[in-house]
Coordinates of C-alpha atoms in Angstrom, one line a residue:
X1 CA -49.0 151.8 253.7
X2 CA -51.3 152.3 250.8
X3 CA -53.8 153.3 253.7
X4 CA -56.5 153.2 251.4
X5 CA -56.3 149.3 250.6
X6 CA -55.4 148.3 254.2
X7 CA -59.0 150.4 255.1
X8 CA -60.6 148.4 252.1
X9 CA -58.5 145.4 253.7
X10 CA -60.5 146.1 257.1
X11 CA -63.7 146.5 256.0
X12 CA -63.6 143.2 253.9
X13 CA -62.5 141.4 257.5
X14 CA -65.7 143.0 259.5
X15 CA -67.7 142.0 256.6
X16 CA -66.6 138.2 256.2
X17 CA -65.7 137.8 260.3
X18 CA -62.5 135.5 258.2
X19 CA -59.1 136.2 257.4
X20 CA -58.9 133.8 255.0
X21 CA -62.7 134.9 253.4
X22 CA -61.8 138.6 253.4
X23 CA -58.0 137.9 251.8
X24 CA -60.0 136.2 249.2
X25 CA -62.7 138.4 248.4
X26 CA -60.3 141.6 248.3
X27 CA -58.1 139.1 245.9
X28 CA -54.7 138.9 247.6
X29 CA -53.2 136.5 249.6
X30 CA -53.8 135.8 254.0
X31 CA -50.5 137.1 254.6
X32 CA -50.6 140.2 252.4
X33 CA -54.0 140.5 254.0
X34 CA -52.7 140.5 257.9
X35 CA -49.2 142.5 257.3
X36 CA -51.5 145.2 255.6
X37 CA -53.5 145.4 259.1
X38 CA -50.6 145.1 261.1
X39 CA -48.6 148.0 259.2
X40 CA -52.1 149.8 260.0
X41 CA -51.6 149.6 263.5
X42 CA -48.7 150.3 263.7
X43 CA -49.2 153.6 261.6
X44 CA -51.8 154.2 264.5
X45 CA -50.4 153.0 267.2
X46 CA -53.2 150.8 268.4
X47 CA -54.4 147.5 268.4
X48 CA -57.2 147.2 265.7
X49 CA -58.1 143.6 265.1
X50 CA -58.5 141.1 268.6
X51 CA -56.6 137.7 267.6
X52 CA -57.0 134.7 268.6
X53 CA -57.0 131.0 266.8
X54 CA -59.4 133.0 265.0
X55 CA -61.1 136.2 264.2
X56 CA -61.7 137.5 267.3
X57 CA -63.6 140.5 266.3
X58 CA -62.9 144.6 266.7
X59 CA -61.1 146.3 269.2
X60 CA -62.8 149.7 270.2
X61 CA -60.3 151.6 268.9
X62 CA -61.0 149.5 265.3
X63 CA -64.4 150.1 265.5
X64 CA -63.6 153.8 265.3
X65 CA -60.8 153.0 262.5
X66 CA -63.8 150.7 260.6
X67 CA -66.2 154.1 261.0
X68 CA -63.4 156.1 259.5
X69 CA -62.5 153.7 257.1
X70 CA -66.6 152.8 255.8
X71 CA -66.4 156.5 254.7
X72 CA -63.4 156.7 253.4
X73 CA -64.5 154.2 251.0
X74 CA -67.8 155.3 249.8
X75 CA -66.2 158.9 249.7
X76 CA -64.3 157.6 247.0
X77 CA -66.7 155.7 245.7
X78 CA -68.1 159.0 244.9
X79 CA -65.8 160.3 243.2
X80 CA -65.3 157.8 241.3
X81 CA -69.1 158.0 240.2
X82 CA -69.2 161.6 239.7
X83 CA -65.7 161.7 236.9
X84 CA -67.4 158.5 235.0
X85 CA -70.6 160.9 234.6
X86 CA -68.2 163.7 233.5
X87 CA -66.6 161.0 231.5
X88 CA -70.0 160.3 229.3
X89 CA -71.8 157.8 231.2
X90 CA -72.4 157.2 235.0
X91 CA -70.1 154.2 235.9
X92 CA -69.8 152.7 240.0
X93 CA -72.0 150.0 242.2
X94 CA -74.5 150.0 244.3
X95 CA -74.6 147.9 247.7
X96 CA -78.2 147.0 248.2
X97 CA -79.8 144.2 250.4
X98 CA -83.4 142.4 251.5
X99 CA -84.7 140.6 253.8
X100 CA -84.5 137.2 252.6
X101 CA -88.4 137.6 252.1
X102 CA -88.1 140.7 249.9
X103 CA -85.0 139.0 247.5
X104 CA -87.4 138.6 244.4
X105 CA -88.5 142.0 244.6
X106 CA -85.3 143.4 245.2
X107 CA -83.8 141.1 242.4
X108 CA -86.6 143.0 239.9
X109 CA -85.9 146.2 240.9
X110 CA -81.7 145.6 240.6
X111 CA -82.6 144.3 236.9
X112 CA -84.4 147.4 235.7
X113 CA -81.8 149.0 237.2
X114 CA -79.4 148.0 235.6
X115 CA -81.0 147.7 232.2
X116 CA -81.4 151.7 232.7
X117 CA -78.0 151.9 233.1
X118 CA -75.7 150.1 232.1
X119 CA -72.7 151.1 233.6
X120 CA -74.4 150.8 237.5
X121 CA -73.1 147.3 239.2
X122 CA -75.7 146.4 241.8
X123 CA -74.7 144.1 244.3
X124 CA -77.6 142.2 245.8
X125 CA -77.4 141.0 249.3
X126 CA -79.6 139.3 251.2
X127 CA -79.2 140.1 254.7
X128 CA -81.3 139.5 258.4
X129 CA -83.0 142.9 259.3
X130 CA -80.9 143.8 262.0
X131 CA -78.1 143.5 259.2
X132 CA -79.7 145.9 256.9
X133 CA -80.0 148.8 259.7
X134 CA -76.5 148.2 260.6
X135 CA -75.5 148.3 257.5
X136 CA -77.4 151.5 256.6
X137 CA -75.9 153.3 259.3
X138 CA -72.7 152.4 259.0
X139 CA -72.9 153.3 255.3
X140 CA -72.0 149.5 254.0
X141 CA -75.1 149.4 252.6
X142 CA -76.8 152.3 250.4
X143 CA -80.1 150.9 250.4
X144 CA -82.1 147.9 251.2
X145 CA -85.8 146.4 251.0
X146 CA -87.7 145.4 254.3
X147 CA -89.6 145.7 257.5
X148 CA -90.0 149.5 257.9
X149 CA -92.1 149.0 260.8
X150 CA -89.0 148.1 262.8
X151 CA -87.5 151.9 261.9
X152 CA -90.0 153.2 263.4
X153 CA -91.5 155.9 261.3
X154 CA -91.3 159.6 261.4
X155 CA -92.1 161.0 264.7
X156 CA -90.8 157.5 266.6
X157 CA -87.8 156.3 265.2
X158 CA -84.9 155.8 267.6
X159 CA -82.2 158.9 266.4
X160 CA -79.7 157.1 265.1
X161 CA -82.0 156.0 262.3
X162 CA -83.6 159.6 262.2
X163 CA -81.7 159.9 259.1
X164 CA -82.8 156.9 256.8
X165 CA -85.5 157.7 253.6
X166 CA -88.1 155.5 253.7
X167 CA -90.2 154.5 250.3
X168 CA -93.4 151.9 250.8
X169 CA -93.4 149.4 248.5
X170 CA -96.1 146.9 249.1
X171 CA -98.0 144.5 252.5
X172 CA -96.9 141.4 252.7
X173 CA -99.3 138.4 253.0
X174 CA -98.7 135.4 253.9
X175 CA -99.5 131.8 253.2
X176 CA -99.1 128.3 254.0
X177 CA -97.3 125.9 251.2
X178 CA -97.8 122.5 251.7
X179 CA -97.2 119.5 249.6
X180 CA -100.6 118.7 247.7
X181 CA -101.3 115.3 249.2
X182 CA -100.8 116.6 252.5
X183 CA -103.6 115.3 255.0
X184 CA -105.8 118.5 255.9
X185 CA -105.8 120.3 252.9
X186 CA -108.9 122.3 251.8
X187 CA -108.7 122.8 248.5
X188 CA -105.8 124.2 245.9
X189 CA -105.9 127.8 247.0
X190 CA -108.7 127.7 250.1
X191 CA -108.2 129.6 253.0
X192 CA -106.7 128.2 256.2
X193 CA -107.1 129.6 259.3
X194 CA -103.6 130.4 261.4
X195 CA -105.5 128.1 264.1
X196 CA -105.2 125.2 262.0
X197 CA -102.1 125.5 260.2
X198 CA -100.4 125.6 263.8
X199 CA -101.7 121.7 263.9
X200 CA -99.4 121.3 260.4
X201 CA -95.7 119.9 261.0
X202 CA -94.1 123.6 259.9
X203 CA -90.5 124.5 258.6
X204 CA -89.8 127.9 259.7
X205 CA -87.4 130.2 259.6
X206 CA -84.9 130.7 262.8
X207 CA -86.0 132.8 265.6
X208 CA -83.6 135.4 265.1
X209 CA -85.5 136.5 261.5
X210 CA -88.0 139.2 261.5
X211 CA -90.3 137.2 259.3
X212 CA -90.6 134.3 262.6
X213 CA -91.3 137.1 265.2
X214 CA -94.2 138.3 262.8
X215 CA -95.2 134.3 262.1
X216 CA -95.1 133.9 266.2
X217 CA -97.4 137.2 266.9
X218 CA -99.5 135.5 264.1
X219 CA -99.9 132.1 266.0
X220 CA -100.3 134.0 269.7
X221 CA -102.9 136.4 268.0
X222 CA -104.9 133.0 267.0
X223 CA -104.6 131.8 270.4
X224 CA -102.2 129.0 270.0
X225 CA -98.1 128.6 270.0
X226 CA -96.3 126.5 267.4
X227 CA -92.9 124.2 268.1
X228 CA -91.1 123.9 264.5
X229 CA -90.8 120.7 263.4
X230 CA -88.0 122.2 261.5
X231 CA -85.8 125.4 261.5
X232 CA -83.6 126.9 258.6
X233 CA -82.5 130.4 258.1
X234 CA -82.1 130.0 254.4
X235 CA -85.3 130.8 252.1
X236 CA -84.1 128.2 249.8
X237 CA -83.9 124.8 252.7
X238 CA -87.2 125.9 254.1
X239 CA -89.0 125.8 250.2
X240 CA -87.1 122.3 249.8
X241 CA -88.4 121.3 253.6
X242 CA -91.9 121.5 251.8
X243 CA -91.5 120.0 248.1
X244 CA -88.7 117.3 248.9
X245 CA -88.8 116.7 252.6
X246 CA -93.0 116.6 252.8
X247 CA -93.2 119.5 255.7
X248 CA -95.1 122.7 255.1
X249 CA -94.1 126.8 256.0
X250 CA -95.4 129.9 256.4
X251 CA -94.2 132.2 253.4
X252 CA -95.0 135.5 252.1
X253 CA -96.4 136.2 249.0
X254 CA -93.2 137.6 247.5
X255 CA -91.3 134.2 247.6
X256 CA -94.8 132.2 246.7
X257 CA -95.4 134.0 244.0
X258 CA -91.6 133.2 242.3
X259 CA -91.9 129.7 242.8
X260 CA -93.1 127.6 239.7
X261 CA -95.6 126.5 241.4
X262 CA -95.3 122.3 240.2
X263 CA -98.5 120.3 241.2
X264 CA -97.1 118.5 244.0
X265 CA -97.2 121.9 245.9
X266 CA -100.3 123.6 247.4
X267 CA -100.7 127.3 248.6
X268 CA -103.5 128.7 250.8
X269 CA -103.7 132.0 252.2
X270 CA -103.5 132.7 255.8
X271 CA -106.9 133.9 257.6
X272 CA -108.1 134.6 261.3
X273 CA -106.2 136.9 261.8
X274 CA -105.6 138.5 258.3
X275 CA -101.9 139.4 258.5
X276 CA -100.5 142.1 256.4
X277 CA -96.7 143.4 256.9
X278 CA -95.1 146.6 255.5
X279 CA -92.3 146.6 252.8
X280 CA -90.6 149.5 252.1
X281 CA -87.1 150.8 250.1
X282 CA -84.7 152.4 253.0
X283 CA -82.4 154.8 251.6
X284 CA -79.4 156.4 252.7
X285 CA -80.6 160.6 253.0
X286 CA -80.1 162.3 249.4
X287 CA -77.2 164.5 251.3
X288 CA -75.4 161.3 251.3
X289 CA -76.3 159.6 248.0
X290 CA -74.2 158.6 245.2
X291 CA -74.8 159.4 241.8
X292 CA -75.7 155.3 241.5
X293 CA -78.5 156.1 244.7
X294 CA -79.2 159.0 242.9
X295 CA -80.4 156.6 239.9
X296 CA -82.0 154.0 242.0
X297 CA -84.2 156.8 243.8
X298 CA -85.3 158.3 241.1
X299 CA -86.4 154.7 239.1
X300 CA -88.3 154.1 242.5
X301 CA -89.7 157.1 242.1
X302 CA -90.8 156.4 238.5
X303 CA -94.4 155.5 236.8
X304 CA -92.5 152.3 235.3
X305 CA -91.5 151.3 238.9
X306 CA -94.7 152.4 240.6
X307 CA -96.3 150.2 238.0
X308 CA -94.1 146.9 238.1
X309 CA -94.6 147.3 241.6
X310 CA -98.3 147.2 242.0
X311 CA -98.9 144.9 239.6
X312 CA -96.2 142.2 241.4
X313 CA -97.9 143.1 244.4
X314 CA -101.3 142.3 243.2
X315 CA -99.5 139.2 242.1
X316 CA -98.7 138.3 245.9
X317 CA -101.8 138.7 247.4
X318 CA -103.0 135.4 244.8
X319 CA -106.5 137.2 243.7

């Protein structure tokens, strides 16, 4: 039995929560993946995977094996990167994630990192805040861009997040996106209050998304509650509900700034209250970082990135 390969299959199964998709991600057949996991169970004399008609999760013992598997794979990747530097050029992967609303910024960062280090392959993922926190904790993510206030910064963070490094980037501002001819329009860039926005037919992200929590709390602060006309966990679907479905939505500046801004859309900043939410990079601590993560942190701290971030953040306010 190849222990490292079996550990990799276990990590893939936990990530994809589906035998066939995990096997496909590992470029093997489903029977080969299942046989490798059964061999792993026989090796340790425990049940690792809860099996039914579909994947039903890991046993408590399986969770312990998974934690070791993630540590082993990270150690292997770190070693590969160290050896590649000795051979002349850094080679390796960097697993990065962002909350959906911050994906434009993370994509810009990943592209710049790749331009500076052609041997680094950024793996850019869209994840919920909870998935980001779990990924940073279990080492399946090297870095993330998201809502740092959830992590309760220094002095207030829960112990399990105490070792996460935080790098503030910009403040997220919020806007109403609507069809250009929708009723109640007050001009192409004229402000609109949260109370006025509550009267619009809104497509919002689903309640499990942290952005939705921010939106709901902002409406409550304005003294109103909203019943969404449509909900989705897809930012693309949210945008299409406006462009093709005639609905309105509330988007942060990072997504608004990434829009092609066709003539059929109208964007208005939200006021009363004027809500701003900090967005930060979060990384593994320096003591656990790979060479690729070290290069990413160096870029975060560079004048080049800070200038680009400041320029982009300025565009997010649509001033």
